[in-house]
PDB file of C-alpha atoms and ligand atoms in Angstrom:
ATOM      1  CA  UNK A 478      46.971 -65.428-110.126  1.00  0.00           C
ATOM      2  CA  UNK A 479      44.555 -63.792-108.490  1.00  0.00           C
ATOM      3  CA  UNK A 480      44.004 -64.388-104.503  1.00  0.00           C
ATOM      4  CA  UNK A 481      41.031 -66.180-103.429  1.00  0.00           C
ATOM      5  CA  UNK A 482      38.964 -63.668-101.478  1.00  0.00           C
ATOM      6  CA  UNK A 483      37.758 -64.433 -98.255  1.00  0.00           C
ATOM      7  CA  UNK A 484      34.288 -64.501 -98.172  1.00  0.00           C
ATOM      8  CA  UNK A 485      32.403 -61.895 -96.287  1.00  0.00           C
ATOM      9  CA  UNK A 486      28.693 -63.240 -95.331  1.00  0.00           C
ATOM     10  CA  UNK A 487      27.489 -59.668 -95.046  1.00  0.00           C
ATOM     11  CA  UNK A 488      28.907 -58.483 -98.277  1.00  0.00           C
ATOM     12  CA  UNK A 489      25.577 -58.747 -99.838  1.00  0.00           C
ATOM     13  CA  UNK A 490      23.572 -56.762 -97.018  1.00  0.00           C
ATOM     14  CA  UNK A 491      23.684 -52.920 -96.519  1.00  0.00           C
ATOM     15  CA  UNK A 492      26.810 -51.452 -94.876  1.00  0.00           C
ATOM     16  CA  UNK A 493      24.561 -49.525 -92.043  1.00  0.00           C
ATOM     17  CA  UNK A 494      20.841 -50.340 -91.472  1.00  0.00           C
ATOM     18  CA  UNK A 495      18.760 -47.666 -89.188  1.00  0.00           C
ATOM     19  CA  UNK A 496      15.486 -48.897 -87.906  1.00  0.00           C
ATOM     20  CA  UNK A 497      12.908 -46.198 -85.855  1.00  0.00           C
ATOM     21  CA  UNK A 498      15.862 -45.198 -84.444  1.00  0.00           C
ATOM     22  CA  UNK A 499      15.169 -42.905 -81.236  1.00  0.00           C
ATOM     23  CA  UNK A 500      17.428 -41.004 -79.198  1.00  0.00           C
ATOM     24  CA  UNK A 501      16.264 -39.163 -76.339  1.00  0.00           C
ATOM     25  CA  UNK A 502      18.325 -36.413 -74.334  1.00  0.00           C
ATOM     26  CA  UNK A 503      15.870 -36.424 -70.990  1.00  0.00           C
ATOM     27  CA  UNK A 504      12.773 -35.946 -71.936  1.00  0.00           C
ATOM     28  CA  UNK A 505      13.818 -34.288 -75.630  1.00  0.00           C
ATOM     29  CA  UNK A 506      13.402 -36.533 -78.133  1.00  0.00           C
ATOM     30  CA  UNK A 507      16.802 -35.693 -80.356  1.00  0.00           C
ATOM     31  CA  UNK A 508      15.944 -38.199 -83.152  1.00  0.00           C
ATOM     32  CA  UNK A 509      12.520 -39.643 -83.530  1.00  0.00           C
ATOM     33  CA  UNK A 510      12.027 -42.580 -85.403  1.00  0.00           C
ATOM     34  CA  UNK A 511      14.833 -42.125 -87.890  1.00  0.00           C
ATOM     35  CA  UNK A 512      15.193 -45.188 -90.595  1.00  0.00           C
ATOM     36  CA  UNK A 513      18.238 -45.082 -92.972  1.00  0.00           C
ATOM     37  CA  UNK A 514      20.086 -48.017 -95.114  1.00  0.00           C
ATOM     38  CA  UNK A 515      23.680 -46.940 -96.291  1.00  0.00           C
ATOM     39  CA  UNK A 516      24.311 -49.423 -99.017  1.00  0.00           C
ATOM     40  CA  UNK A 517      27.875 -50.405 -99.495  1.00  0.00           C
ATOM     41  CA  UNK A 518      30.101 -47.694-101.570  1.00  0.00           C
ATOM     42  CA  UNK A 519      27.188 -45.575-101.353  1.00  0.00           C
ATOM     43  CA  UNK A 520      27.861 -41.445-100.661  1.00  0.00           C
ATOM     44  CA  UNK A 521      25.021 -40.055 -98.054  1.00  0.00           C
ATOM     45  CA  UNK A 522      25.422 -36.304 -97.223  1.00  0.00           C
ATOM     46  CA  UNK A 523      23.602 -35.511 -94.429  1.00  0.00           C
ATOM     47  CA  UNK A 524      22.142 -32.028 -93.857  1.00  0.00           C
ATOM     48  CA  UNK A 525      19.524 -29.775 -92.084  1.00  0.00           C
ATOM     49  CA  UNK A 526      19.532 -26.826 -89.687  1.00  0.00           C
ATOM     50  CA  UNK A 527      21.407 -26.929 -86.631  1.00  0.00           C
ATOM     51  CA  UNK A 528      19.975 -28.769 -83.839  1.00  0.00           C
ATOM     52  CA  UNK A 529      18.047 -31.313 -86.119  1.00  0.00           C
ATOM     53  CA  UNK A 530      20.281 -34.402 -84.985  1.00  0.00           C
ATOM     54  CA  UNK A 531      22.743 -34.855 -87.521  1.00  0.00           C
ATOM     55  CA  UNK A 532      25.651 -35.296 -85.096  1.00  0.00           C
ATOM     56  CA  UNK A 533      22.942 -37.381 -82.422  1.00  0.00           C
ATOM     57  CA  UNK A 534      22.513 -39.708 -85.429  1.00  0.00           C
ATOM     58  CA  UNK A 535      26.193 -40.327 -86.742  1.00  0.00           C
ATOM     59  CA  UNK A 536      27.262 -40.655 -83.274  1.00  0.00           C
ATOM     60  CA  UNK A 537      24.588 -43.523 -82.874  1.00  0.00           C
ATOM     61  CA  UNK A 538      26.128 -44.927 -85.972  1.00  0.00           C
ATOM     62  CA  UNK A 539      29.608 -45.164 -84.022  1.00  0.00           C
ATOM     63  CA  UNK A 540      28.211 -45.858 -81.060  1.00  0.00           C
ATOM     64  CA  UNK A 541      29.539 -43.091 -79.414  1.00  0.00           C
ATOM     65  CA  UNK A 542      26.178 -42.309 -77.949  1.00  0.00           C
ATOM     66  CA  UNK A 543      23.689 -45.084 -76.918  1.00  0.00           C
ATOM     67  CA  UNK A 544      20.306 -45.268 -78.816  1.00  0.00           C
ATOM     68  CA  UNK A 545      16.845 -45.974 -76.845  1.00  0.00           C
ATOM     69  CA  UNK A 546      14.978 -47.436 -79.163  1.00  0.00           C
ATOM     70  CA  UNK A 547      15.056 -49.078 -82.428  1.00  0.00           C
ATOM     71  CA  UNK A 548      18.257 -50.729 -84.340  1.00  0.00           C
ATOM     72  CA  UNK A 549      21.679 -49.898 -85.768  1.00  0.00           C
ATOM     73  CA  UNK A 550      23.345 -53.070 -87.429  1.00  0.00           C
ATOM     74  CA  UNK A 551      26.845 -51.695 -88.988  1.00  0.00           C
ATOM     75  CA  UNK A 552      28.397 -54.318 -91.525  1.00  0.00           C
ATOM     76  CA  UNK A 553      25.805 -56.822 -90.234  1.00  0.00           C
ATOM     77  CA  UNK A 554      26.373 -56.545 -86.491  1.00  0.00           C
ATOM     78  CA  UNK A 555      23.499 -55.263 -84.209  1.00  0.00           C
ATOM     79  CA  UNK A 556      24.802 -52.175 -81.405  1.00  0.00           C
ATOM     80  CA  UNK A 557      23.425 -53.353 -78.923  1.00  0.00           C
ATOM     81  CA  UNK A 558      24.194 -52.876 -74.725  1.00  0.00           C
ATOM     82  CA  UNK A 559      25.097 -56.184 -74.869  1.00  0.00           C
ATOM     83  CA  UNK A 560      27.419 -56.382 -77.574  1.00  0.00           C
ATOM     84  CA  UNK A 561      30.658 -57.613 -76.073  1.00  0.00           C
ATOM     85  CA  UNK A 562      33.102 -55.863 -77.725  1.00  0.00           C
ATOM     86  CA  UNK A 563      31.812 -52.922 -79.200  1.00  0.00           C
ATOM     87  CA  UNK A 564      35.429 -52.128 -80.118  1.00  0.00           C
ATOM     88  CA  UNK A 565      35.022 -54.476 -83.065  1.00  0.00           C
ATOM     89  CA  UNK A 566      32.158 -52.889 -84.622  1.00  0.00           C
ATOM     90  CA  UNK A 567      34.034 -49.429 -83.631  1.00  0.00           C
ATOM     91  CA  UNK A 568      36.977 -50.262 -85.661  1.00  0.00           C
ATOM     92  CA  UNK A 569      35.173 -50.284 -89.140  1.00  0.00           C
ATOM     93  CA  UNK A 570      33.735 -47.018 -88.947  1.00  0.00           C
ATOM     94  CA  UNK A 571      36.263 -44.517 -89.562  1.00  0.00           C
ATOM     95  CA  UNK A 572      34.845 -40.570 -87.849  1.00  0.00           C
ATOM     96  CA  UNK A 573      35.987 -37.219 -88.575  1.00  0.00           C
ATOM     97  CA  UNK A 574      35.242 -34.574 -86.099  1.00  0.00           C
ATOM     98  CA  UNK A 575      34.741 -30.760 -86.854  1.00  0.00           C
ATOM     99  CA  UNK A 576      37.486 -30.209 -84.964  1.00  0.00           C
ATOM    100  CA  UNK A 577      39.881 -32.414 -85.756  1.00  0.00           C
ATOM    101  CA  UNK A 578      40.412 -34.327 -81.885  1.00  0.00           C
ATOM    102  CA  UNK A 579      43.784 -35.160 -83.136  1.00  0.00           C
ATOM    103  CA  UNK A 580      46.349 -35.885 -79.912  1.00  0.00           C
ATOM    104  CA  UNK A 581      48.254 -33.274 -79.001  1.00  0.00           C
ATOM    105  CA  UNK A 582      50.837 -34.711 -77.123  1.00  0.00           C
ATOM    106  CA  UNK A 583      51.806 -36.979 -80.613  1.00  0.00           C
ATOM    107  CA  UNK A 584      53.160 -36.236 -83.506  1.00  0.00           C
ATOM    108  CA  UNK A 585      51.594 -37.106 -87.069  1.00  0.00           C
ATOM    109  CA  UNK A 586      52.830 -40.134 -87.425  1.00  0.00           C
ATOM    110  CA  UNK A 587      52.278 -41.462 -84.227  1.00  0.00           C
ATOM    111  CA  UNK A 588      48.702 -39.931 -84.082  1.00  0.00           C
ATOM    112  CA  UNK A 589      48.049 -42.257 -87.261  1.00  0.00           C
ATOM    113  CA  UNK A 590      50.140 -45.033 -85.905  1.00  0.00           C
ATOM    114  CA  UNK A 591      48.368 -45.754 -82.228  1.00  0.00           C
ATOM    115  CA  UNK A 592      45.492 -47.310 -82.913  1.00  0.00           C
ATOM    116  CA  UNK A 593      46.559 -49.618 -85.542  1.00  0.00           C
ATOM    117  CA  UNK A 594      48.884 -50.650 -82.765  1.00  0.00           C
ATOM    118  CA  UNK A 595      47.220 -50.932 -79.990  1.00  0.00           C
ATOM    119  CA  UNK A 596      43.716 -51.454 -80.918  1.00  0.00           C
ATOM    120  CA  UNK A 597      44.551 -54.120 -83.871  1.00  0.00           C
ATOM    121  CA  UNK A 598      47.491 -55.184 -82.404  1.00  0.00           C
ATOM    122  CA  UNK A 599      49.981 -54.520 -86.090  1.00  0.00           C
ATOM    123  CA  UNK A 600      53.458 -54.657 -85.611  1.00  0.00           C
ATOM    124  CA  UNK A 601      55.209 -51.466 -85.510  1.00  0.00           C
ATOM    125  CA  UNK A 602      56.912 -51.357 -88.823  1.00  0.00           C
ATOM    126  CA  UNK A 603      53.439 -52.372 -90.338  1.00  0.00           C
ATOM    127  CA  UNK A 604      51.785 -49.774 -88.329  1.00  0.00           C
ATOM    128  CA  UNK A 605      54.371 -47.128 -89.541  1.00  0.00           C
ATOM    129  CA  UNK A 606      54.379 -48.202 -93.386  1.00  0.00           C
ATOM    130  CA  UNK A 607      50.922 -48.125 -93.165  1.00  0.00           C
ATOM    131  CA  UNK A 608      50.428 -44.568 -91.717  1.00  0.00           C
ATOM    132  CA  UNK A 609      53.160 -43.190 -94.335  1.00  0.00           C
ATOM    133  CA  UNK A 610      51.031 -44.833 -96.880  1.00  0.00           C
ATOM    134  CA  UNK A 611      48.413 -43.144 -95.741  1.00  0.00           C
ATOM    135  CA  UNK A 612      49.918 -39.509 -94.930  1.00  0.00           C
ATOM    136  CA  UNK A 613      51.104 -39.503 -98.461  1.00  0.00           C
ATOM    137  CA  UNK A 614      47.978 -40.306-100.115  1.00  0.00           C
ATOM    138  CA  UNK A 615      46.897 -36.960 -98.246  1.00  0.00           C
ATOM    139  CA  UNK A 616      49.546 -35.718 -99.609  1.00  0.00           C
ATOM    140  CA  UNK A 617      50.963 -34.573 -96.067  1.00  0.00           C
ATOM    141  CA  UNK A 618      53.826 -37.000 -95.604  1.00  0.00           C
ATOM    142  CA  UNK A 619      56.432 -34.291 -95.284  1.00  0.00           C
ATOM    143  CA  UNK A 620      55.058 -33.258 -92.257  1.00  0.00           C
ATOM    144  CA  UNK A 621      55.169 -36.668 -90.289  1.00  0.00           C
ATOM    145  CA  UNK A 622      57.099 -35.593 -87.443  1.00  0.00           C
ATOM    146  CA  UNK A 623      55.768 -32.418 -86.112  1.00  0.00           C
ATOM    147  CA  UNK A 624      53.361 -32.019 -83.608  1.00  0.00           C
ATOM    148  CA  UNK A 625      49.440 -31.135 -84.646  1.00  0.00           C
ATOM    149  CA  UNK A 626      50.001 -27.550 -83.170  1.00  0.00           C
ATOM    150  CA  UNK A 627      52.590 -26.923 -85.839  1.00  0.00           C
ATOM    151  CA  UNK A 628      50.150 -27.507 -88.773  1.00  0.00           C
ATOM    152  CA  UNK A 629      47.132 -25.535 -90.317  1.00  0.00           C
ATOM    153  CA  UNK A 630      43.658 -26.486 -89.704  1.00  0.00           C
ATOM    154  CA  UNK A 631      43.808 -28.125 -93.137  1.00  0.00           C
ATOM    155  CA  UNK A 632      46.752 -29.839 -92.453  1.00  0.00           C
ATOM    156  CA  UNK A 633      45.320 -31.203 -89.026  1.00  0.00           C
ATOM    157  CA  UNK A 634      42.216 -32.430 -90.749  1.00  0.00           C
ATOM    158  CA  UNK A 635      44.177 -34.163 -93.439  1.00  0.00           C
ATOM    159  CA  UNK A 636      45.874 -35.742 -90.810  1.00  0.00           C
ATOM    160  CA  UNK A 637      42.719 -37.116 -88.931  1.00  0.00           C
ATOM    161  CA  UNK A 638      41.458 -38.525 -92.404  1.00  0.00           C
ATOM    162  CA  UNK A 639      44.534 -40.186 -92.893  1.00  0.00           C
ATOM    163  CA  UNK A 640      44.620 -41.477 -88.975  1.00  0.00           C
ATOM    164  CA  UNK A 641      40.929 -43.244 -89.356  1.00  0.00           C
ATOM    165  CA  UNK A 642      42.167 -44.622 -92.887  1.00  0.00           C
ATOM    166  CA  UNK A 643      44.671 -46.188 -91.039  1.00  0.00           C
ATOM    167  CA  UNK A 644      42.417 -48.369 -89.239  1.00  0.00           C
ATOM    168  CA  UNK A 645      41.395 -49.639 -92.832  1.00  0.00           C
ATOM    169  CA  UNK A 646      37.308 -48.913 -91.993  1.00  0.00           C
ATOM    170  CA  UNK A 647      34.387 -50.050 -94.107  1.00  0.00           C
ATOM    171  CA  UNK A 648      32.669 -47.055 -93.834  1.00  0.00           C
ATOM    172  CA  UNK A 649      33.808 -43.030 -92.880  1.00  0.00           C
ATOM    173  CA  UNK A 650      31.612 -40.867 -91.016  1.00  0.00           C
ATOM    174  CA  UNK A 651      31.998 -37.135 -91.824  1.00  0.00           C
ATOM    175  CA  UNK A 652      30.832 -34.273 -89.066  1.00  0.00           C
ATOM    176  CA  UNK A 653      31.233 -30.953 -90.864  1.00  0.00           C
ATOM    177  CA  UNK A 654      34.440 -31.667 -91.634  1.00  0.00           C
ATOM    178  CA  UNK A 655      35.229 -28.198 -92.854  1.00  0.00           C
ATOM    179  CA  UNK A 656      32.961 -26.062 -90.914  1.00  0.00           C
ATOM    180  CA  UNK A 657      36.218 -24.787 -88.346  1.00  0.00           C
ATOM    181  CA  UNK A 658      38.807 -24.048 -91.438  1.00  0.00           C
ATOM    182  CA  UNK A 659      40.021 -21.169 -92.598  1.00  0.00           C
ATOM    183  CA  UNK A 660      37.526 -20.759 -96.142  1.00  0.00           C
ATOM    184  CA  UNK A 661      41.578 -21.337 -98.496  1.00  0.00           C
ATOM    185  CA  UNK A 662      41.776 -24.727 -96.257  1.00  0.00           C
ATOM    186  CA  UNK A 663      38.302 -25.951 -96.720  1.00  0.00           C
ATOM    187  CA  UNK A 664      39.268 -27.154-100.342  1.00  0.00           C
ATOM    188  CA  UNK A 665      42.522 -28.989 -99.705  1.00  0.00           C
ATOM    189  CA  UNK A 666      40.298 -31.223 -97.441  1.00  0.00           C
ATOM    190  CA  UNK A 667      37.166 -31.502 -99.181  1.00  0.00           C
ATOM    191  CA  UNK A 668      39.666 -32.537-102.300  1.00  0.00           C
ATOM    192  CA  UNK A 669      40.769 -35.078-100.262  1.00  0.00           C
ATOM    193  CA  UNK A 670      37.149 -36.361 -99.274  1.00  0.00           C
ATOM    194  CA  UNK A 671      36.212 -36.139-103.154  1.00  0.00           C
ATOM    195  CA  UNK A 672      39.013 -38.815-103.491  1.00  0.00           C
ATOM    196  CA  UNK A 673      38.294 -40.979-101.195  1.00  0.00           C
ATOM    197  CA  UNK A 674      34.922 -41.512-102.660  1.00  0.00           C
ATOM    198  CA  UNK A 675      36.348 -42.012-105.670  1.00  0.00           C
ATOM    199  CA  UNK A 676      38.035 -44.838-104.134  1.00  0.00           C
ATOM    200  CA  UNK A 677      34.971 -46.231-103.619  1.00  0.00           C
ATOM    201  CA  UNK A 678      34.493 -45.921 -99.575  1.00  0.00           C
ATOM    202  CA  UNK A 679      31.222 -45.714 -97.697  1.00  0.00           C
ATOM    203  CA  UNK A 680      30.545 -42.325 -96.663  1.00  0.00           C
ATOM    204  CA  UNK A 681      28.197 -40.395 -94.253  1.00  0.00           C
ATOM    205  CA  UNK A 682      28.924 -37.053 -94.685  1.00  0.00           C
ATOM    206  CA  UNK A 683      27.392 -34.065 -92.338  1.00  0.00           C
ATOM    207  CA  UNK A 684      28.411 -31.371 -94.395  1.00  0.00           C
ATOM    208  CA  UNK A 685      26.608 -27.402 -95.955  1.00  0.00           C
ATOM    209  CA  UNK A 686      29.441 -27.845 -99.172  1.00  0.00           C
ATOM    210  CA  UNK A 687      26.815 -27.984-101.729  1.00  0.00           C
ATOM    211  CA  UNK A 688      29.657 -28.251-104.328  1.00  0.00           C
ATOM    212  CA  UNK A 689      30.518 -31.294-102.561  1.00  0.00           C
ATOM    213  CA  UNK A 690      27.610 -33.210-102.331  1.00  0.00           C
ATOM    214  CA  UNK A 691      26.865 -32.008-105.817  1.00  0.00           C
ATOM    215  CA  UNK A 692      29.959 -33.707-106.729  1.00  0.00           C
ATOM    216  CA  UNK A 693      30.019 -36.990-104.642  1.00  0.00           C
ATOM    217  CA  UNK A 694      26.612 -37.551-103.023  1.00  0.00           C
ATOM    218  CA  UNK A 695      24.621 -40.834-104.251  1.00  0.00           C
ATOM    219  CA  UNK A 696      21.866 -39.155-101.997  1.00  0.00           C
ATOM    220  CA  UNK A 697      20.889 -35.960 -99.710  1.00  0.00           C
ATOM    221  CA  UNK A 698      19.506 -36.700 -96.649  1.00  0.00           C
ATOM    222  CA  UNK A 699      17.450 -33.956 -95.240  1.00  0.00           C
ATOM    223  CA  UNK A 700      17.109 -33.657 -91.526  1.00  0.00           C
ATOM    224  CA  UNK A 701      15.104 -31.549 -89.247  1.00  0.00           C
ATOM    225  CA  UNK A 702      13.747 -31.131 -85.810  1.00  0.00           C
ATOM    226  CA  UNK A 703      15.115 -35.057 -85.436  1.00  0.00           C
ATOM    227  CA  UNK A 704      13.256 -36.507 -87.928  1.00  0.00           C
ATOM    228  CA  UNK A 705      14.456 -37.235 -91.750  1.00  0.00           C
ATOM    229  CA  UNK A 706      12.071 -34.715 -93.556  1.00  0.00           C
ATOM    230  CA  UNK A 707      13.428 -35.618 -97.189  1.00  0.00           C
ATOM    231  CA  UNK A 708      15.963 -37.671 -99.224  1.00  0.00           C
ATOM    232  CA  UNK A 709      16.844 -37.458-103.063  1.00  0.00           C
ATOM    233  CA  UNK A 710      19.546 -37.001-105.737  1.00  0.00           C
ATOM    234  CA  UNK A 711      21.404 -34.258-105.140  1.00  0.00           C
ATOM    235  CA  UNK A 712      20.497 -32.432-108.705  1.00  0.00           C
ATOM    236  CA  UNK A 713      16.571 -32.823-107.680  1.00  0.00           C
ATOM    237  CA  UNK A 714      17.404 -31.846-104.061  1.00  0.00           C
ATOM    238  CA  UNK A 715      19.023 -28.642-104.543  1.00  0.00           C
ATOM    239  CA  UNK A 716      16.924 -27.846-107.489  1.00  0.00           C
ATOM    240  CA  UNK A 717      13.164 -28.488-106.708  1.00  0.00           C
ATOM    241  CA  UNK A 718      13.249 -29.766-103.046  1.00  0.00           C
ATOM    242  CA  UNK A 719       9.850 -31.234-102.089  1.00  0.00           C
ATOM    243  CA  UNK A 720       9.096 -30.268 -98.802  1.00  0.00           C
ATOM    244  CA  UNK A 721       9.025 -26.001 -97.600  1.00  0.00           C
ATOM    245  CA  UNK A 722      11.693 -26.788 -94.668  1.00  0.00           C
ATOM    246  CA  UNK A 723      14.393 -27.781 -96.998  1.00  0.00           C
ATOM    247  CA  UNK A 724      13.062 -25.018 -99.202  1.00  0.00           C
ATOM    248  CA  UNK A 725      13.843 -22.472 -96.045  1.00  0.00           C
ATOM    249  CA  UNK A 726      16.918 -24.248 -95.598  1.00  0.00           C
ATOM    250  CA  UNK A 727      18.521 -24.033 -98.983  1.00  0.00           C
ATOM    251  CA  UNK A 728      17.715 -20.438 -99.392  1.00  0.00           C
ATOM    252  CA  UNK A 729      19.218 -20.057 -95.787  1.00  0.00           C
ATOM    253  CA  UNK A 730      23.077 -21.473 -97.175  1.00  0.00           C
ATOM    254  CA  UNK A 731      23.339 -20.286-100.462  1.00  0.00           C
TER     255      UNK A 731
HETATM  256  P1  ADP B2105      23.099 -31.046 -85.074  1.00  0.00           P
HETATM  257  O1  ADP B2105      24.294 -31.891 -85.587  1.00  0.00           O
HETATM  258  O2  ADP B2105      22.308 -31.346 -86.151  1.00  0.00           O
HETATM  259  O3  ADP B2105      23.311 -29.742 -85.001  1.00  0.00           O
HETATM  260  P2  ADP B2105      22.610 -32.298 -82.889  1.00  0.00           P
HETATM  261  O4  ADP B2105      22.333 -34.147 -83.234  1.00  0.00           O
HETATM  262  O5  ADP B2105      23.978 -31.940 -82.296  1.00  0.00           O
HETATM  263  O6  ADP B2105      22.354 -31.385 -83.965  1.00  0.00           O
HETATM  264  O7  ADP B2105      21.625 -31.927 -81.548  1.00  0.00           O
HETATM  265  C1  ADP B2105      20.590 -32.515 -81.725  1.00  0.00           C
HETATM  266  C2  ADP B2105      19.443 -31.906 -80.309  1.00  0.00           C
HETATM  267  O8  ADP B2105      20.063 -32.476 -79.579  1.00  0.00           O
HETATM  268  C3  ADP B2105      20.014 -30.733 -79.994  1.00  0.00           C
HETATM  269  O9  ADP B2105      19.160 -29.975 -79.372  1.00  0.00           O
HETATM  270  C4  ADP B2105      20.652 -30.521 -78.993  1.00  0.00           C
HETATM  271  O10 ADP B2105      20.876 -29.581 -78.269  1.00  0.00           O
HETATM  272  C5  ADP B2105      20.614 -31.641 -78.337  1.00  0.00           C
HETATM  273  N1  ADP B2105      21.656 -32.545 -77.446  1.00  0.00           N
HETATM  274  C6  ADP B2105      22.592 -33.025 -78.605  1.00  0.00           C
HETATM  275  N2  ADP B2105      23.710 -33.408 -77.664  1.00  0.00           N
HETATM  276  C7  ADP B2105      23.383 -33.636 -76.098  1.00  0.00           C
HETATM  277  C8  ADP B2105      23.480 -33.882 -75.171  1.00  0.00           C
HETATM  278  N3  ADP B2105      24.713 -34.254 -74.818  1.00  0.00           N
HETATM  279  N4  ADP B2105      22.893 -33.634 -73.964  1.00  0.00           N
HETATM  280  C9  ADP B2105      21.475 -32.844 -73.979  1.00  0.00           C
HETATM  281  N5  ADP B2105      20.856 -32.526 -75.324  1.00  0.00           N
HETATM  282  C10 ADP B2105      21.783 -32.898 -76.467  1.00  0.00           C
HETATM  283 MG1   MG B2106      26.176 -31.299 -85.410  1.00  0.00          MG
END
């Protein structure tokens, strides 16, 4: 018999709504009037020149940066200064950085267990089972007892992905997850991300890996100077971008 599914009243809303977002550093506008909606299950690739605001945008979605104006709604909850339990929103948003950011003094499996134990309050045995299952999923369970420094960059990044997934996030944000990797390790991380996409995860990925974008993205969003300049499906965007700025950018990266 099928179990009755708890009804989430927000299921019919988009996973993320960004409206008229402005983020300033001093007098500098890092984001100027950014509007973006991410549907449930949607995969977005965010690209654009260095300094265009890609990291700032996803850091605002995760509330690592506070925005100055506009609205951000994640899974039906608006991110404001007044929000009492920002952790409850952040729990739903998994984040993977360029520089892995694993805790060096914890083993691989301990890295994966920490937040479920401390933030979600999972019992030890459950946190361990979940960590091992997700390490198996990213094919690194045989390294569970090692420390981050004993792993290659590609392996560390797969651990970082497994660690984020241990919180059972509703959306995963990736900020140039393969940029710090040697070329031979890029593939294993991208394969993990493709599998995650195929599992139906909602994803926003800052990446210049155009093969990945073509394979996975429902939409490519191109930013320049703190604004979304153009967006479209990958085949159209890569073949025939609308704007001169996107054309110049694409010529530089291929
Ligand atoms: P991208 O990820 O597209 O390379 P960022 O979002 O990192 O761009 O940065 C956008 C702009 O905001 C850049 O000009 C950058 O120098 C500036 N910026 C980012 N973070 C800070 C900060 N903490 N303080 C001051 N300026 C910042
Ligand atoms: Mg960046």
